[in-house]
Amino acid sequence: MKILLLGSGGREHALAAKLKESALCEALFLAPGSAAMRALGECVVNLEVLDPVLVKDWAVEHGIGLVVIGPEGPLAAGVADALRQAGIPTFGPGKQAARLEASKDFAKQFMARHQVATAAAKSFENRPSALEYALTRGFPVVVKADGLAAGKGVCVATDRGELEAFLDECFETKAFGDAGAKVLIEDFLDGEEASLLCFCDGQRLEPMAAAQDHKRIADGDQGPNTGGMGAYSPAPVLDAAMLAQVRSLILEPTLRGLIAEKLDFRGCLYVGLMINAKGPRVVEYNVRFGDPETQVLVPRMDFDLGEIMLACAEGRLDPTALRWKPGASACVVLASQGYPGAYPKGLAISGLEQAAKAEGVSIFHAGSAEKDGGFVSSGGRVLNVCAVGKDFKEAIARAYKAVDAIRFEGMHFRKDIGHRALTRN
């Protein structure tokens, strides 16, 4: 069949590479795709992926048999609903279910209604009330912009100055636009984070292999939050005993809530977890594949991703079909100077061919463009350098060996990806 994948980042590059291998894939279309993804399928650069009607019409006209929605924007806009109404199998939840990511307030209220384990929180629509409440909770305290903010609308405030500065960004300078018109003040959870992505077909919720992201910009988990500076899989903190707790305290009540509230969820539910001695708690829901977690999960998938996604879209997921390759995988994100703030673009990238020759290595482009036959930077996170190995030590070493071959002006990256996994093993 013909498959249409919406998106253009490193996550979509990884998904496209795996979908290209699917026995179902007769032709792969990428909207808008990227220069690096052109080797995998046909890029549809002029399709407005946030417009449900335009996407639906294009898919009908071109006989698309499966649509996979990568980023959260089209999901929040209702693209999946329009496609399903036209009878096109679609991997991605409907607009109402997408509120689990599009609104932190909605997600918290959903968790409260269905007794999903998470931190206490309250929402506010003005600065004075938010500040007054936050000061009663003590420091550190977590402040989140309610809406979609590209992974940057979160502050773990350690003192009043940081708290007030972030509230100013939300309410005064409106750094996050409408996404920051409401904020969530949440109790701080200490512990170790893990990412558990789950396939969902509307009636079943089946976890994938666990992964761990590195959100902070600098080594030692220092500095501001980013969209993710690297990842690895599996996550040792999420062992069999802890996964059993996650199933009973989080996944099962989440699924019951989705069904009870008639939220059409056929796609990937990302559950961000904090794990400590008290057990697992939900930090956030996302309603699509994580980035860069996808880049470490795809190389470990020992199944046909196209078939699994179609099964989810059609409500017939078989959990026993999800098999994972042994060993480990790691991803190092190469970022532009200044990220997650302002950064330059158009910087020439060298060494990609040499890096890709390293054993077990895959390179996914997150923010690059083509120029004069080569690649230049075009985003904050530019490249995802990923590797597999028989264990964490080998996977991480292979990834950093490939990183050593790549250069662009101002390139920076974390040098401690996987440090928790290495400590545990």
Coordinates of C-alpha atoms in Angstrom, one line a residue, residues 55-415:
V55 CA -4.4 16.4 4.1
K56 CA -7.5 14.3 3.8
D57 CA -8.1 15.4 0.2
W58 CA -4.5 14.8 -0.8
A59 CA -4.6 11.3 0.8
V60 CA -7.8 10.4 -1.0
E61 CA -6.6 11.7 -4.3
H62 CA -3.4 9.7 -4.1
G63 CA -4.9 6.4 -2.8
I64 CA -3.1 6.4 0.5
G65 CA -3.7 3.2 2.5
L66 CA -2.1 4.3 5.8
V67 CA -1.3 7.7 7.3
V68 CA 1.2 8.0 10.1
I69 CA 1.2 11.4 11.9
G70 CA 4.6 12.2 13.5
P71 CA 4.4 15.5 15.3
E72 CA 1.8 16.8 17.8
G73 CA 0.6 19.8 15.7
P74 CA -1.5 17.9 13.2
L75 CA -3.0 15.7 15.9
A76 CA -4.1 18.7 17.9
A77 CA -5.5 20.2 14.7
G78 CA -7.8 17.2 14.1
V79 CA -6.0 15.8 11.0
A80 CA -6.5 12.2 12.2
D81 CA -10.3 12.7 12.6
A82 CA -10.6 14.0 9.1
L83 CA -8.7 11.1 7.6
R84 CA -10.7 8.5 9.5
Q85 CA -14.0 10.1 8.5
A86 CA -12.8 9.6 4.9
G87 CA -12.1 5.9 5.6
I88 CA -8.3 6.1 5.6
P89 CA -6.6 4.1 8.3
T90 CA -4.6 6.5 10.4
F91 CA -1.9 6.1 13.1
G92 CA -2.5 9.0 15.5
P93 CA -5.2 9.9 18.0
G94 CA -8.2 12.1 17.4
K95 CA -8.3 15.8 18.3
Q96 CA -10.1 15.2 21.7
A97 CA -7.6 12.6 22.7
A98 CA -4.7 14.7 21.6
R99 CA -5.6 17.2 24.4
L100 CA -3.6 14.8 26.7
E101 CA -0.6 16.6 25.2
A102 CA -2.1 19.8 23.9
S103 CA -3.3 20.8 27.4
K104 CA -1.4 20.1 30.5
D105 CA -4.4 21.1 32.5
F106 CA -6.7 18.7 30.6
A107 CA -4.1 15.9 31.2
K108 CA -3.9 16.5 34.9
Q109 CA -7.7 16.6 35.3
F110 CA -7.9 13.3 33.3
M111 CA -5.4 11.7 35.6
A112 CA -7.3 12.9 38.6
R113 CA -10.6 11.5 37.3
H114 CA -9.1 8.1 36.7
Q115 CA -6.7 7.8 39.6
V116 CA -3.5 7.8 37.5
A117 CA -0.4 8.2 39.7
T118 CA 1.0 11.7 39.3
A119 CA 2.1 14.8 41.2
A120 CA -0.4 17.2 42.7
A121 CA -1.0 20.3 40.6
K122 CA -3.3 23.3 40.1
S123 CA -3.8 25.6 37.0
F124 CA -3.9 29.4 36.9
E125 CA -4.7 32.0 34.2
N126 CA -3.0 35.0 35.8
R127 CA 0.4 35.7 37.2
P128 CA -0.5 36.8 40.8
S129 CA -2.5 33.7 41.6
A130 CA 0.1 31.4 40.1
L131 CA 2.9 33.1 42.0
E132 CA 0.9 33.0 45.3
Y133 CA 0.1 29.3 45.0
A134 CA 3.6 28.4 43.9
L135 CA 5.2 30.1 46.9
T136 CA 3.1 27.9 49.2
R137 CA 4.5 24.7 47.7
G138 CA 8.2 25.4 48.4
F139 CA 11.2 25.0 46.1
P140 CA 11.9 23.4 43.8
V141 CA 8.5 23.8 42.1
V142 CA 7.5 22.9 38.5
V143 CA 5.8 25.4 36.3
K144 CA 4.4 24.3 32.9
A145 CA 2.8 26.3 30.1
D146 CA -0.6 24.6 29.5
G147 CA -0.3 24.4 25.7
L148 CA 2.1 23.1 23.1
A149 CA 5.5 24.7 23.5
A150 CA 7.9 22.4 21.5
G151 CA 9.2 20.9 24.7
K152 CA 10.4 24.2 26.1
G153 CA 7.4 25.4 28.2
V154 CA 8.6 23.8 31.4
C155 CA 10.6 25.3 34.3
V156 CA 11.9 23.6 37.4
A157 CA 12.2 26.7 39.6
T158 CA 14.7 26.5 42.4
D159 CA 14.1 29.9 43.8
R160 CA 11.7 32.9 43.6
G161 CA 13.8 34.6 40.9
E162 CA 13.5 31.7 38.5
L163 CA 9.8 31.3 39.3
E164 CA 9.0 34.9 38.6
A165 CA 11.1 35.0 35.5
F166 CA 9.3 32.0 34.0
L167 CA 5.8 33.4 34.9
D168 CA 6.9 36.7 33.2
E169 CA 7.7 34.7 30.1
C170 CA 4.2 33.1 30.2
F171 CA 2.0 36.1 31.1
E172 CA 4.0 39.2 30.4
T173 CA 6.3 38.7 27.4
K174 CA 4.1 35.8 26.1
A175 CA 7.2 33.9 25.0
F176 CA 5.0 30.8 24.4
G177 CA 2.1 32.7 22.8
D178 CA -1.4 31.2 23.6
A179 CA 0.3 28.1 25.0
G180 CA 1.3 30.1 28.1
A181 CA -2.0 31.9 28.7
K182 CA -2.6 29.2 31.4
V183 CA 0.1 27.6 33.6
L184 CA 0.2 24.5 35.7
I185 CA 1.9 24.7 39.1
E186 CA 3.0 21.2 39.9
D187 CA 4.8 19.6 42.9
F188 CA 8.3 18.7 42.2
L189 CA 9.0 14.9 41.8
D190 CA 12.5 13.7 42.6
G191 CA 13.9 10.5 41.2
E192 CA 14.9 9.1 37.8
E193 CA 13.0 9.7 34.6
A194 CA 12.1 7.1 32.0
S195 CA 10.1 7.2 28.8
L196 CA 7.6 4.5 28.1
L197 CA 6.0 4.6 24.7
C198 CA 3.0 2.5 24.1
F199 CA 1.1 1.3 21.0
C200 CA -2.7 1.8 21.4
D201 CA -5.5 0.5 19.2
G202 CA -8.4 2.0 21.1
Q203 CA -8.9 -1.1 23.3
R204 CA -5.4 -2.2 24.1
L205 CA -2.3 -0.3 25.4
E206 CA 0.9 -2.2 25.0
P207 CA 4.3 -0.7 26.1
M208 CA 7.3 -0.7 23.9
A209 CA 10.9 -1.1 25.2
A210 CA 11.7 1.5 27.8
A211 CA 14.0 4.4 27.0
Q212 CA 15.5 7.4 28.8
D213 CA 15.8 10.9 27.5
H214 CA 18.3 13.6 28.5
K215 CA 16.3 16.9 28.6
R216 CA 18.8 19.3 30.0
I217 CA 21.3 21.0 27.7
A218 CA 24.5 20.3 29.6
D219 CA 26.4 17.4 31.1
G220 CA 25.3 16.4 34.6
D221 CA 21.7 17.3 33.8
Q222 CA 22.5 21.0 34.1
G223 CA 21.0 24.1 32.3
P224 CA 17.7 24.7 30.7
N225 CA 15.3 22.1 29.3
T226 CA 15.5 21.2 25.6
G227 CA 13.5 19.0 23.2
G228 CA 16.0 16.3 24.2
M229 CA 19.8 16.0 23.9
G230 CA 20.1 12.3 23.6
A231 CA 18.6 9.0 24.7
Y232 CA 19.2 5.3 25.2
S233 CA 17.3 2.1 25.4
P234 CA 16.5 0.0 27.3
A235 CA 16.2 1.9 30.6
P236 CA 17.5 -0.2 33.5
V237 CA 15.4 1.8 36.0
L238 CA 12.3 0.3 34.4
D239 CA 12.9 -3.3 35.3
A240 CA 10.2 -6.0 35.3
A241 CA 9.0 -5.3 38.8
M242 CA 8.8 -1.5 38.2
L243 CA 7.0 -2.2 34.8
A244 CA 4.4 -4.2 36.7
Q245 CA 3.8 -1.2 38.9
V246 CA 3.5 1.1 35.9
R247 CA 1.0 -1.2 34.3
S248 CA -1.3 -1.3 37.4
L249 CA -0.9 2.3 38.6
I250 CA -0.7 4.1 35.3
L251 CA -1.3 2.2 32.0
E252 CA -4.4 0.3 33.1
P253 CA -6.2 3.3 34.6
T254 CA -5.2 5.4 31.6
L255 CA -6.7 2.9 29.2
R256 CA -9.9 2.6 31.2
G257 CA -10.1 6.4 31.2
L258 CA -9.7 6.7 27.4
I259 CA -12.4 4.1 26.9
A260 CA -14.8 5.6 29.5
E261 CA -14.4 9.1 28.0
K262 CA -14.7 7.8 24.4
L263 CA -11.4 9.3 23.5
D264 CA -10.4 7.8 20.1
F265 CA -6.8 6.8 20.7
R266 CA -5.2 4.8 17.9
G267 CA -1.5 5.6 17.8
C268 CA 1.4 6.1 20.2
L269 CA 0.9 7.2 23.8
Y270 CA 4.1 8.4 25.3
V271 CA 4.2 8.2 29.1
G272 CA 6.9 10.3 30.7
L273 CA 7.7 8.8 34.1
M274 CA 9.5 9.8 37.3
I275 CA 10.6 6.8 39.4
N276 CA 11.6 6.9 43.0
A277 CA 11.3 4.8 46.2
K278 CA 7.5 5.6 46.3
G279 CA 7.0 4.1 42.9
P280 CA 6.3 5.5 39.4
R281 CA 4.5 8.8 38.7
V282 CA 3.4 10.4 35.4
V283 CA 5.3 13.5 34.6
E284 CA 3.6 14.1 31.3
Y285 CA 1.6 12.4 28.4
N286 CA 2.6 12.9 24.8
V287 CA 0.3 11.6 22.1
R288 CA 2.9 10.6 19.5
F289 CA 6.4 9.0 19.3
G290 CA 9.0 10.8 21.5
D291 CA 12.0 12.6 20.1
P292 CA 14.8 11.4 20.5
E293 CA 13.4 8.2 22.1
T294 CA 12.1 7.1 18.7
Q295 CA 15.6 7.2 17.3
V296 CA 16.8 4.6 19.9
L297 CA 13.7 2.4 19.7
V298 CA 13.5 2.0 15.9
P299 CA 16.9 0.2 15.6
R300 CA 15.7 -2.3 18.3
M301 CA 12.4 -3.1 16.7
D302 CA 12.3 -6.7 15.6
F303 CA 8.9 -6.4 13.9
D304 CA 7.2 -4.8 10.8
L305 CA 6.4 -1.3 12.0
G306 CA 4.0 -0.7 9.1
E307 CA 1.9 -3.8 10.0
I308 CA 1.8 -2.8 13.7
M309 CA 0.7 0.8 12.9
L310 CA -2.0 -0.5 10.5
A311 CA -3.2 -2.9 13.2
C312 CA -3.4 0.0 15.7
A313 CA -5.3 2.1 13.1
E314 CA -7.8 -0.8 12.5
G315 CA -8.2 -1.7 16.2
R316 CA -6.6 -5.2 16.1
L317 CA -3.2 -4.9 17.8
D318 CA -1.6 -8.2 18.7
P319 CA 0.8 -7.5 21.7
T320 CA 2.7 -10.7 21.0
A321 CA 3.9 -9.3 17.7
L322 CA 6.1 -6.7 19.5
R323 CA 9.6 -8.2 19.7
W324 CA 12.8 -6.4 20.6
K325 CA 16.3 -7.1 19.5
P326 CA 18.7 -7.8 22.4
G327 CA 21.5 -5.4 23.3
A328 CA 21.2 -1.6 23.7
S329 CA 21.0 1.6 21.6
A330 CA 22.1 5.1 22.2
C331 CA 21.6 8.5 20.5
V332 CA 23.7 11.7 20.8
V333 CA 22.0 14.9 19.6
L334 CA 24.3 17.4 17.9
A335 CA 22.9 20.9 18.4
S336 CA 23.5 24.4 17.1
Q337 CA 25.4 27.0 19.2
G338 CA 22.8 28.9 21.3
Y339 CA 20.2 26.2 21.4
P340 CA 17.7 26.1 23.1
G341 CA 17.8 29.9 22.6
A342 CA 18.5 31.7 19.3
Y343 CA 20.9 29.9 17.0
P344 CA 22.5 30.4 13.6
K345 CA 21.5 28.5 10.4
G346 CA 23.1 27.5 7.2
L347 CA 26.4 26.2 8.7
A348 CA 28.1 23.6 6.5
I349 CA 28.1 20.0 8.0
S350 CA 31.1 17.8 7.2
G351 CA 32.0 14.2 8.0
L352 CA 28.6 12.6 7.6
E353 CA 29.7 9.9 5.1
Q354 CA 32.6 8.9 7.3
A355 CA 30.5 8.8 10.5
A356 CA 27.8 6.6 8.8
K357 CA 30.4 4.0 8.0
A358 CA 30.9 3.2 11.7
E359 CA 29.6 -0.2 12.8
G360 CA 26.1 -0.1 14.1
V361 CA 25.6 3.6 13.4
S362 CA 22.5 5.4 12.0
I363 CA 22.3 9.1 11.5
F364 CA 18.9 10.8 11.5
H365 CA 18.6 14.4 10.4
A366 CA 16.6 16.6 12.8
G367 CA 17.4 20.1 11.5
S368 CA 19.3 20.1 8.3
A369 CA 18.9 21.3 4.7
E370 CA 20.6 20.7 1.4
K371 CA 22.9 23.2 -0.2
D372 CA 25.4 22.9 -3.0
G373 CA 25.3 19.1 -2.9
G374 CA 25.9 18.9 0.9
F375 CA 24.1 19.5 4.1
V376 CA 23.9 22.6 6.2
S377 CA 22.2 23.3 9.6
S378 CA 18.7 24.5 9.7
G379 CA 17.5 23.9 13.2
G380 CA 18.5 23.9 16.9
R381 CA 18.8 20.1 17.1
V382 CA 20.7 19.3 13.9
L383 CA 21.6 15.6 13.9
N384 CA 20.8 12.5 15.8
V385 CA 23.8 10.2 15.9
C386 CA 22.6 6.7 16.9
A387 CA 24.2 3.4 17.4
V388 CA 23.4 -0.2 18.6
G389 CA 25.7 -2.5 20.4
K390 CA 25.7 -5.7 22.5
D391 CA 25.5 -3.6 25.6
F392 CA 25.3 0.1 26.7
K393 CA 29.1 0.5 26.7
E394 CA 29.4 -0.6 23.1
A395 CA 26.4 1.3 21.8
I396 CA 27.5 4.6 23.5
A397 CA 31.1 4.2 22.4
R398 CA 30.0 3.6 18.8
A399 CA 27.8 6.7 18.8
Y400 CA 30.5 8.9 20.2
K401 CA 33.0 7.5 17.7
A402 CA 30.7 8.6 14.9
V403 CA 30.2 12.0 16.5
D404 CA 34.0 12.5 16.4
A405 CA 33.8 12.5 12.6
I406 CA 31.2 15.2 12.3
R407 CA 31.8 18.9 12.3
F408 CA 29.9 22.2 11.9
E409 CA 30.6 25.5 13.4
G410 CA 29.5 25.9 17.0
M411 CA 28.4 22.2 17.2
H412 CA 27.8 21.1 20.8
F413 CA 26.5 18.0 22.4
R414 CA 26.3 16.2 25.8
K415 CA 29.3 14.0 26.5

